[in-house]
N, C-alpha and C. Protein backbone atom coordinates (compact mmCIF):
# COMPACT_ATOMS: atom_id res chain seq x y z
N MET A 1 -29.07 60.07 -3.85
CA MET A 1 -27.75 59.58 -4.12
C MET A 1 -26.92 60.60 -4.92
N LYS A 2 -27.60 61.30 -5.84
CA LYS A 2 -26.90 62.30 -6.64
C LYS A 2 -26.38 63.44 -5.77
N LYS A 3 -27.15 63.83 -4.74
CA LYS A 3 -26.71 64.90 -3.84
C LYS A 3 -25.46 64.49 -3.07
N GLY A 4 -25.39 63.25 -2.66
CA GLY A 4 -24.23 62.75 -1.91
C GLY A 4 -22.98 62.79 -2.76
N LYS A 5 -23.08 62.38 -4.02
CA LYS A 5 -21.93 62.40 -4.93
C LYS A 5 -21.50 63.85 -5.20
N LEU A 6 -22.49 64.73 -5.35
CA LEU A 6 -22.19 66.13 -5.60
C LEU A 6 -21.45 66.76 -4.41
N VAL A 7 -21.90 66.44 -3.19
CA VAL A 7 -21.26 66.96 -1.99
C VAL A 7 -19.83 66.45 -1.89
N ILE A 8 -19.60 65.17 -2.18
CA ILE A 8 -18.26 64.59 -2.14
C ILE A 8 -17.38 65.24 -3.20
N LEU A 9 -17.91 65.43 -4.40
CA LEU A 9 -17.16 66.05 -5.47
C LEU A 9 -16.78 67.49 -5.10
N LEU A 10 -17.71 68.25 -4.52
CA LEU A 10 -17.42 69.62 -4.10
C LEU A 10 -16.38 69.64 -2.98
N ALA A 11 -16.45 68.70 -2.06
CA ALA A 11 -15.48 68.64 -0.96
C ALA A 11 -14.07 68.36 -1.50
N ILE A 12 -13.97 67.41 -2.43
CA ILE A 12 -12.67 67.08 -3.02
C ILE A 12 -12.12 68.28 -3.79
N THR A 13 -12.98 68.93 -4.54
CA THR A 13 -12.57 70.11 -5.31
C THR A 13 -12.08 71.22 -4.38
N SER A 14 -12.78 71.44 -3.27
CA SER A 14 -12.40 72.47 -2.31
C SER A 14 -11.04 72.16 -1.69
N VAL A 15 -10.82 70.90 -1.33
CA VAL A 15 -9.54 70.51 -0.74
C VAL A 15 -8.41 70.70 -1.74
N LEU A 16 -8.62 70.30 -2.98
CA LEU A 16 -7.59 70.47 -4.01
C LEU A 16 -7.31 71.94 -4.27
N ALA A 17 -8.35 72.74 -4.36
CA ALA A 17 -8.17 74.18 -4.61
C ALA A 17 -7.43 74.82 -3.44
N GLY A 18 -7.78 74.44 -2.22
CA GLY A 18 -7.09 74.97 -1.04
C GLY A 18 -5.62 74.58 -1.05
N GLY A 19 -5.32 73.36 -1.43
CA GLY A 19 -3.93 72.91 -1.51
C GLY A 19 -3.13 73.69 -2.53
N VAL A 20 -3.75 73.96 -3.67
CA VAL A 20 -3.07 74.74 -4.72
C VAL A 20 -2.80 76.15 -4.23
N ILE A 21 -3.75 76.76 -3.56
CA ILE A 21 -3.58 78.12 -3.04
C ILE A 21 -2.47 78.16 -2.01
N ILE A 22 -2.46 77.22 -1.08
CA ILE A 22 -1.43 77.18 -0.05
C ILE A 22 -0.05 76.95 -0.67
N ALA A 23 0.03 76.04 -1.63
CA ALA A 23 1.32 75.76 -2.28
C ALA A 23 1.83 76.99 -3.02
N SER A 24 0.95 77.72 -3.69
CA SER A 24 1.39 78.90 -4.43
C SER A 24 1.81 80.01 -3.48
N GLN A 25 1.14 80.14 -2.32
CA GLN A 25 1.55 81.15 -1.34
C GLN A 25 2.91 80.82 -0.76
N LYS A 26 3.18 79.55 -0.49
CA LYS A 26 4.50 79.17 0.04
C LYS A 26 5.57 79.46 -0.99
N GLN A 27 5.27 79.21 -2.26
CA GLN A 27 6.25 79.49 -3.31
C GLN A 27 6.50 80.99 -3.40
N ASN A 28 5.45 81.81 -3.27
CA ASN A 28 5.61 83.26 -3.33
C ASN A 28 6.43 83.78 -2.16
N ILE A 29 6.30 83.16 -1.01
CA ILE A 29 7.06 83.60 0.16
C ILE A 29 8.55 83.54 -0.14
N PHE A 30 8.98 82.50 -0.81
CA PHE A 30 10.41 82.33 -1.06
C PHE A 30 10.87 82.91 -2.39
N SER A 31 9.95 83.46 -3.15
CA SER A 31 10.38 84.03 -4.42
C SER A 31 10.41 85.55 -4.39
N ASN A 32 9.92 86.17 -3.31
CA ASN A 32 9.93 87.63 -3.28
C ASN A 32 11.17 88.17 -2.59
N ASP A 33 11.25 89.47 -2.44
CA ASP A 33 12.44 90.12 -1.92
C ASP A 33 12.58 90.06 -0.40
N THR A 34 11.64 89.40 0.29
CA THR A 34 11.75 89.33 1.74
C THR A 34 12.41 88.05 2.19
N HIS A 35 12.84 87.20 1.28
CA HIS A 35 13.53 85.97 1.67
C HIS A 35 14.81 86.35 2.42
N PRO A 36 15.10 85.66 3.53
CA PRO A 36 16.27 86.04 4.34
C PRO A 36 17.58 86.15 3.55
N SER A 37 17.80 85.30 2.58
CA SER A 37 19.06 85.38 1.83
C SER A 37 19.11 86.65 0.99
N LYS A 38 17.98 87.10 0.46
CA LYS A 38 17.96 88.35 -0.31
C LYS A 38 18.11 89.55 0.61
N GLN A 39 17.52 89.48 1.82
CA GLN A 39 17.66 90.57 2.76
C GLN A 39 19.11 90.73 3.18
N LEU A 40 19.80 89.62 3.43
CA LEU A 40 21.20 89.69 3.82
C LEU A 40 22.02 90.30 2.70
N SER A 41 21.75 89.88 1.48
CA SER A 41 22.47 90.43 0.35
C SER A 41 22.18 91.92 0.21
N ALA A 42 20.94 92.32 0.38
CA ALA A 42 20.57 93.74 0.29
C ALA A 42 21.26 94.52 1.40
N ARG A 43 21.32 93.98 2.60
CA ARG A 43 21.98 94.66 3.71
C ARG A 43 23.46 94.86 3.41
N LYS A 44 24.10 93.85 2.86
CA LYS A 44 25.52 93.98 2.51
C LYS A 44 25.73 95.07 1.46
N LYS A 45 24.84 95.13 0.48
CA LYS A 45 24.95 96.16 -0.56
C LYS A 45 24.74 97.55 0.03
N GLN A 46 23.76 97.67 0.93
CA GLN A 46 23.48 98.96 1.56
C GLN A 46 24.67 99.40 2.42
N LEU A 47 25.24 98.47 3.17
CA LEU A 47 26.39 98.80 4.00
C LEU A 47 27.60 99.19 3.14
N ALA A 48 27.80 98.47 2.04
CA ALA A 48 28.90 98.81 1.13
C ALA A 48 28.69 100.21 0.55
N TYR A 49 27.45 100.55 0.22
CA TYR A 49 27.14 101.88 -0.30
C TYR A 49 27.52 102.95 0.73
N LEU A 50 27.14 102.72 2.00
CA LEU A 50 27.46 103.69 3.05
C LEU A 50 28.96 103.84 3.22
N LYS A 51 29.67 102.74 3.25
CA LYS A 51 31.12 102.80 3.45
C LYS A 51 31.81 103.47 2.27
N GLU A 52 31.25 103.29 1.07
CA GLU A 52 31.79 103.95 -0.13
C GLU A 52 31.66 105.47 -0.03
N HIS A 53 30.61 105.93 0.66
CA HIS A 53 30.34 107.36 0.81
C HIS A 53 30.69 107.88 2.20
N GLU A 54 31.55 107.17 2.92
CA GLU A 54 31.88 107.54 4.30
C GLU A 54 32.42 108.97 4.41
N LYS A 55 33.32 109.36 3.52
CA LYS A 55 33.90 110.70 3.59
C LYS A 55 32.83 111.77 3.38
N ASP A 56 31.95 111.56 2.40
CA ASP A 56 30.87 112.52 2.15
C ASP A 56 29.94 112.62 3.36
N MET A 57 29.66 111.48 3.97
CA MET A 57 28.80 111.47 5.15
C MET A 57 29.48 112.20 6.31
N ALA A 58 30.76 111.95 6.51
CA ALA A 58 31.50 112.62 7.58
C ALA A 58 31.53 114.13 7.35
N ASP A 59 31.74 114.54 6.11
CA ASP A 59 31.72 115.98 5.79
C ASP A 59 30.36 116.60 6.11
N PHE A 60 29.30 115.86 5.80
CA PHE A 60 27.95 116.35 6.10
C PHE A 60 27.78 116.54 7.61
N VAL A 61 28.19 115.53 8.40
CA VAL A 61 28.06 115.63 9.85
C VAL A 61 28.91 116.78 10.39
N LYS A 62 30.10 116.94 9.85
CA LYS A 62 30.97 118.04 10.29
C LYS A 62 30.33 119.39 10.00
N SER A 63 29.55 119.47 8.93
CA SER A 63 28.89 120.73 8.59
C SER A 63 27.76 121.08 9.57
N MET A 64 27.36 120.12 10.38
CA MET A 64 26.28 120.34 11.33
C MET A 64 26.74 121.15 12.56
N SER A 65 28.05 121.15 12.83
CA SER A 65 28.57 121.89 13.98
C SER A 65 30.05 122.22 13.73
N PRO A 66 30.45 123.46 13.99
CA PRO A 66 31.86 123.82 13.81
C PRO A 66 32.78 123.15 14.82
N LYS A 67 32.23 122.56 15.89
CA LYS A 67 33.03 121.90 16.91
C LYS A 67 33.43 120.47 16.52
N VAL A 68 32.89 119.96 15.43
CA VAL A 68 33.15 118.57 15.05
C VAL A 68 34.45 118.48 14.27
N ASP A 69 35.39 117.72 14.83
CA ASP A 69 36.67 117.48 14.15
C ASP A 69 36.71 116.10 13.51
N SER A 70 36.06 115.11 14.15
CA SER A 70 36.07 113.75 13.62
C SER A 70 34.69 113.12 13.82
N VAL A 71 34.39 112.15 12.96
CA VAL A 71 33.09 111.48 12.97
C VAL A 71 33.32 109.98 13.03
N GLN A 72 32.60 109.29 13.91
CA GLN A 72 32.67 107.85 14.01
C GLN A 72 31.27 107.27 13.78
N PHE A 73 31.15 106.45 12.74
CA PHE A 73 29.86 105.83 12.43
C PHE A 73 29.76 104.48 13.12
N ASP A 74 28.56 104.17 13.58
CA ASP A 74 28.28 102.86 14.17
C ASP A 74 27.63 102.02 13.08
N TRP A 75 28.43 101.26 12.34
CA TRP A 75 27.93 100.51 11.19
C TRP A 75 26.87 99.49 11.58
N ASP A 76 26.95 98.97 12.81
CA ASP A 76 25.95 97.99 13.27
C ASP A 76 24.59 98.62 13.53
N SER A 77 24.54 99.95 13.58
CA SER A 77 23.26 100.63 13.85
C SER A 77 22.42 100.82 12.59
N MET A 78 22.95 100.44 11.43
CA MET A 78 22.22 100.65 10.18
C MET A 78 20.87 99.93 10.23
N GLU A 79 19.81 100.67 9.92
CA GLU A 79 18.45 100.13 9.90
C GLU A 79 17.72 100.64 8.67
N VAL A 80 16.80 99.82 8.18
CA VAL A 80 15.91 100.22 7.10
C VAL A 80 14.49 100.10 7.61
N GLY A 81 13.72 101.15 7.43
CA GLY A 81 12.34 101.12 7.90
C GLY A 81 11.43 101.90 6.97
N GLN A 82 10.15 101.60 7.10
CA GLN A 82 9.16 102.30 6.28
C GLN A 82 8.79 103.61 6.96
N VAL A 83 8.71 104.66 6.17
CA VAL A 83 8.38 105.98 6.66
C VAL A 83 6.87 106.16 6.55
N GLY A 84 6.25 106.60 7.62
CA GLY A 84 4.82 106.84 7.60
C GLY A 84 4.52 108.28 7.24
N ASN A 85 3.48 108.48 6.45
CA ASN A 85 3.07 109.85 6.13
C ASN A 85 1.57 110.03 6.25
N GLY A 86 0.91 109.10 6.93
CA GLY A 86 -0.52 109.21 7.15
C GLY A 86 -1.37 108.55 6.08
N THR A 87 -0.76 108.02 5.03
CA THR A 87 -1.53 107.34 3.99
C THR A 87 -1.34 105.83 4.16
N PRO A 88 -2.27 105.04 3.63
CA PRO A 88 -2.15 103.59 3.75
C PRO A 88 -0.88 103.01 3.11
N HIS A 89 -0.35 103.68 2.11
CA HIS A 89 0.83 103.17 1.40
C HIS A 89 2.13 103.63 2.02
N GLY A 90 2.09 104.57 2.96
CA GLY A 90 3.30 105.05 3.61
C GLY A 90 4.06 106.01 2.72
N GLY A 91 5.16 106.49 3.26
CA GLY A 91 5.94 107.51 2.56
C GLY A 91 7.22 106.98 1.95
N GLY A 92 7.38 105.70 1.86
CA GLY A 92 8.59 105.13 1.29
C GLY A 92 9.45 104.50 2.35
N TYR A 93 10.72 104.35 2.04
CA TYR A 93 11.66 103.69 2.95
C TYR A 93 12.85 104.60 3.23
N MET A 94 13.43 104.41 4.40
CA MET A 94 14.57 105.21 4.82
C MET A 94 15.61 104.30 5.45
N LEU A 95 16.86 104.53 5.07
CA LEU A 95 17.99 103.84 5.67
C LEU A 95 18.62 104.82 6.66
N THR A 96 18.81 104.40 7.91
CA THR A 96 19.38 105.29 8.91
C THR A 96 20.67 104.71 9.48
N LEU A 97 21.52 105.61 9.94
CA LEU A 97 22.81 105.24 10.52
C LEU A 97 23.12 106.20 11.66
N ARG A 98 23.57 105.65 12.77
CA ARG A 98 23.92 106.46 13.95
C ARG A 98 25.43 106.59 14.06
N GLY A 99 25.84 107.55 14.88
CA GLY A 99 27.26 107.73 15.10
C GLY A 99 27.54 108.68 16.24
N LYS A 100 28.84 108.94 16.44
CA LYS A 100 29.34 109.83 17.48
C LYS A 100 30.35 110.79 16.85
N VAL A 101 30.70 111.83 17.58
CA VAL A 101 31.67 112.79 17.06
C VAL A 101 32.82 112.97 18.06
N ASN A 102 33.98 113.35 17.52
CA ASN A 102 35.16 113.70 18.31
C ASN A 102 35.56 112.61 19.32
N GLN A 103 35.35 111.37 18.97
CA GLN A 103 35.72 110.24 19.84
C GLN A 103 35.03 110.32 21.20
N ASN A 104 33.92 111.01 21.30
CA ASN A 104 33.23 111.22 22.56
C ASN A 104 32.02 110.29 22.64
N LYS A 105 32.07 109.35 23.59
CA LYS A 105 30.97 108.39 23.76
C LYS A 105 29.70 109.05 24.26
N GLN A 106 29.79 110.27 24.71
CA GLN A 106 28.64 111.00 25.24
C GLN A 106 27.94 111.81 24.15
N THR A 107 28.26 111.55 22.89
CA THR A 107 27.61 112.26 21.78
C THR A 107 26.85 111.26 20.92
N LYS A 108 25.92 111.78 20.15
CA LYS A 108 25.18 110.93 19.21
C LYS A 108 24.53 111.79 18.13
N PHE A 109 24.27 111.16 16.99
CA PHE A 109 23.54 111.77 15.88
C PHE A 109 22.99 110.65 15.03
N MET A 110 22.11 110.98 14.10
CA MET A 110 21.59 109.99 13.15
C MET A 110 21.38 110.67 11.80
N VAL A 111 21.85 110.00 10.75
CA VAL A 111 21.64 110.47 9.38
C VAL A 111 20.79 109.44 8.64
N GLY A 112 20.18 109.87 7.53
CA GLY A 112 19.31 108.97 6.79
C GLY A 112 19.44 109.16 5.29
N PHE A 113 19.01 108.11 4.58
CA PHE A 113 19.02 108.10 3.12
C PHE A 113 17.68 107.56 2.64
N SER A 114 17.10 108.18 1.64
CA SER A 114 15.83 107.74 1.07
C SER A 114 16.05 106.54 0.16
N LEU A 115 15.16 105.53 0.26
CA LEU A 115 15.23 104.33 -0.57
C LEU A 115 13.92 104.12 -1.32
N ASP A 116 14.01 103.45 -2.47
CA ASP A 116 12.80 103.10 -3.22
C ASP A 116 12.05 101.96 -2.55
N ASN A 117 12.79 100.99 -2.00
CA ASN A 117 12.18 99.88 -1.28
C ASN A 117 13.17 99.39 -0.23
N ALA A 118 12.74 98.46 0.59
CA ALA A 118 13.55 98.02 1.73
C ALA A 118 14.86 97.38 1.32
N ASN A 119 14.97 96.88 0.11
CA ASN A 119 16.16 96.17 -0.32
C ASN A 119 17.03 96.94 -1.30
N SER A 120 16.71 98.20 -1.54
CA SER A 120 17.47 98.97 -2.53
C SER A 120 18.56 99.81 -1.86
N THR A 121 19.40 100.37 -2.69
CA THR A 121 20.37 101.38 -2.23
C THR A 121 19.90 102.71 -2.82
N PRO A 122 20.32 103.81 -2.23
CA PRO A 122 19.88 105.11 -2.77
C PRO A 122 20.26 105.27 -4.24
N LYS A 123 19.36 105.85 -5.02
CA LYS A 123 19.64 106.09 -6.44
C LYS A 123 20.73 107.14 -6.61
N GLU A 124 20.67 108.15 -5.76
CA GLU A 124 21.67 109.22 -5.79
C GLU A 124 22.00 109.58 -4.36
N PHE A 125 23.18 110.11 -4.17
CA PHE A 125 23.60 110.44 -2.82
C PHE A 125 22.82 111.65 -2.32
N GLY A 126 22.02 111.42 -1.33
CA GLY A 126 21.25 112.48 -0.68
C GLY A 126 21.11 112.12 0.78
N ILE A 127 21.68 112.90 1.65
CA ILE A 127 21.72 112.58 3.07
C ILE A 127 20.83 113.54 3.84
N TYR A 128 20.15 113.01 4.85
CA TYR A 128 19.25 113.80 5.68
C TYR A 128 19.71 113.76 7.13
N GLU A 129 19.56 114.88 7.82
CA GLU A 129 19.81 114.92 9.25
C GLU A 129 18.56 114.40 9.94
N MET A 130 18.63 113.20 10.49
CA MET A 130 17.48 112.61 11.16
C MET A 130 17.41 113.06 12.63
N GLN A 131 18.57 113.11 13.28
CA GLN A 131 18.68 113.62 14.65
C GLN A 131 19.94 114.47 14.70
N PRO A 132 19.84 115.67 15.21
CA PRO A 132 21.03 116.54 15.28
C PRO A 132 22.06 115.96 16.26
N ILE A 133 23.25 116.47 16.20
CA ILE A 133 24.30 116.04 17.13
C ILE A 133 23.89 116.49 18.54
N ARG A 134 23.94 115.54 19.46
CA ARG A 134 23.60 115.83 20.85
C ARG A 134 24.72 115.34 21.75
N ILE A 135 24.76 115.92 22.95
CA ILE A 135 25.75 115.51 23.95
C ILE A 135 25.04 115.29 25.29
N LEU A 136 25.48 114.27 25.99
CA LEU A 136 24.92 113.96 27.31
C LEU A 136 25.65 114.78 28.36
N ARG A 137 24.91 115.62 29.06
CA ARG A 137 25.48 116.40 30.15
C ARG A 137 24.36 116.82 31.09
N ASP A 138 24.71 116.96 32.34
CA ASP A 138 23.75 117.39 33.37
C ASP A 138 22.49 116.52 33.38
N GLY A 139 22.65 115.23 33.09
CA GLY A 139 21.53 114.28 33.16
C GLY A 139 20.59 114.30 31.97
N GLY A 140 20.94 114.97 30.89
CA GLY A 140 20.06 115.00 29.72
C GLY A 140 20.84 115.19 28.44
N TRP A 141 20.16 115.02 27.33
CA TRP A 141 20.77 115.18 26.00
C TRP A 141 20.50 116.59 25.50
N PHE A 142 21.60 117.29 25.20
CA PHE A 142 21.50 118.67 24.74
C PHE A 142 22.16 118.80 23.35
N LEU A 143 21.72 119.82 22.61
CA LEU A 143 22.33 120.07 21.32
C LEU A 143 23.83 120.31 21.49
N TYR A 144 24.59 119.79 20.57
CA TYR A 144 26.05 119.91 20.59
C TYR A 144 26.41 121.23 19.93
N ASP A 145 26.59 122.25 20.75
CA ASP A 145 26.92 123.57 20.18
C ASP A 145 28.08 124.22 20.86
């Protein structure tokens, strides 16, 4: 009889412990930075940061080719992703933005900004050429020179 009570007590304890663990995990899901409302807020901040530095970004793109007179950014193309470097922890996060030059739909480029995490904005303005300016001609993408 003692074994039966012990088994019942252990089963009840296991169910209660499992419930506590599940409840705490659900609470953590909504308390961290991946909650959709925080991501939306982070995206708005990141987009505002880019628009605040639009002239600097355009100047950078213009410096990539002497043929560039104007730069058009595709604000909807903004993406944040984790950069891989071969280690389990990765190489950090990068915010990327695509665009076109000289009002030409047959051109494209991509610039990037280093981030501390997926929801941050760059600490300091530092822009990277992720993809050089290219133009579509003769059935392929060629460097814009």
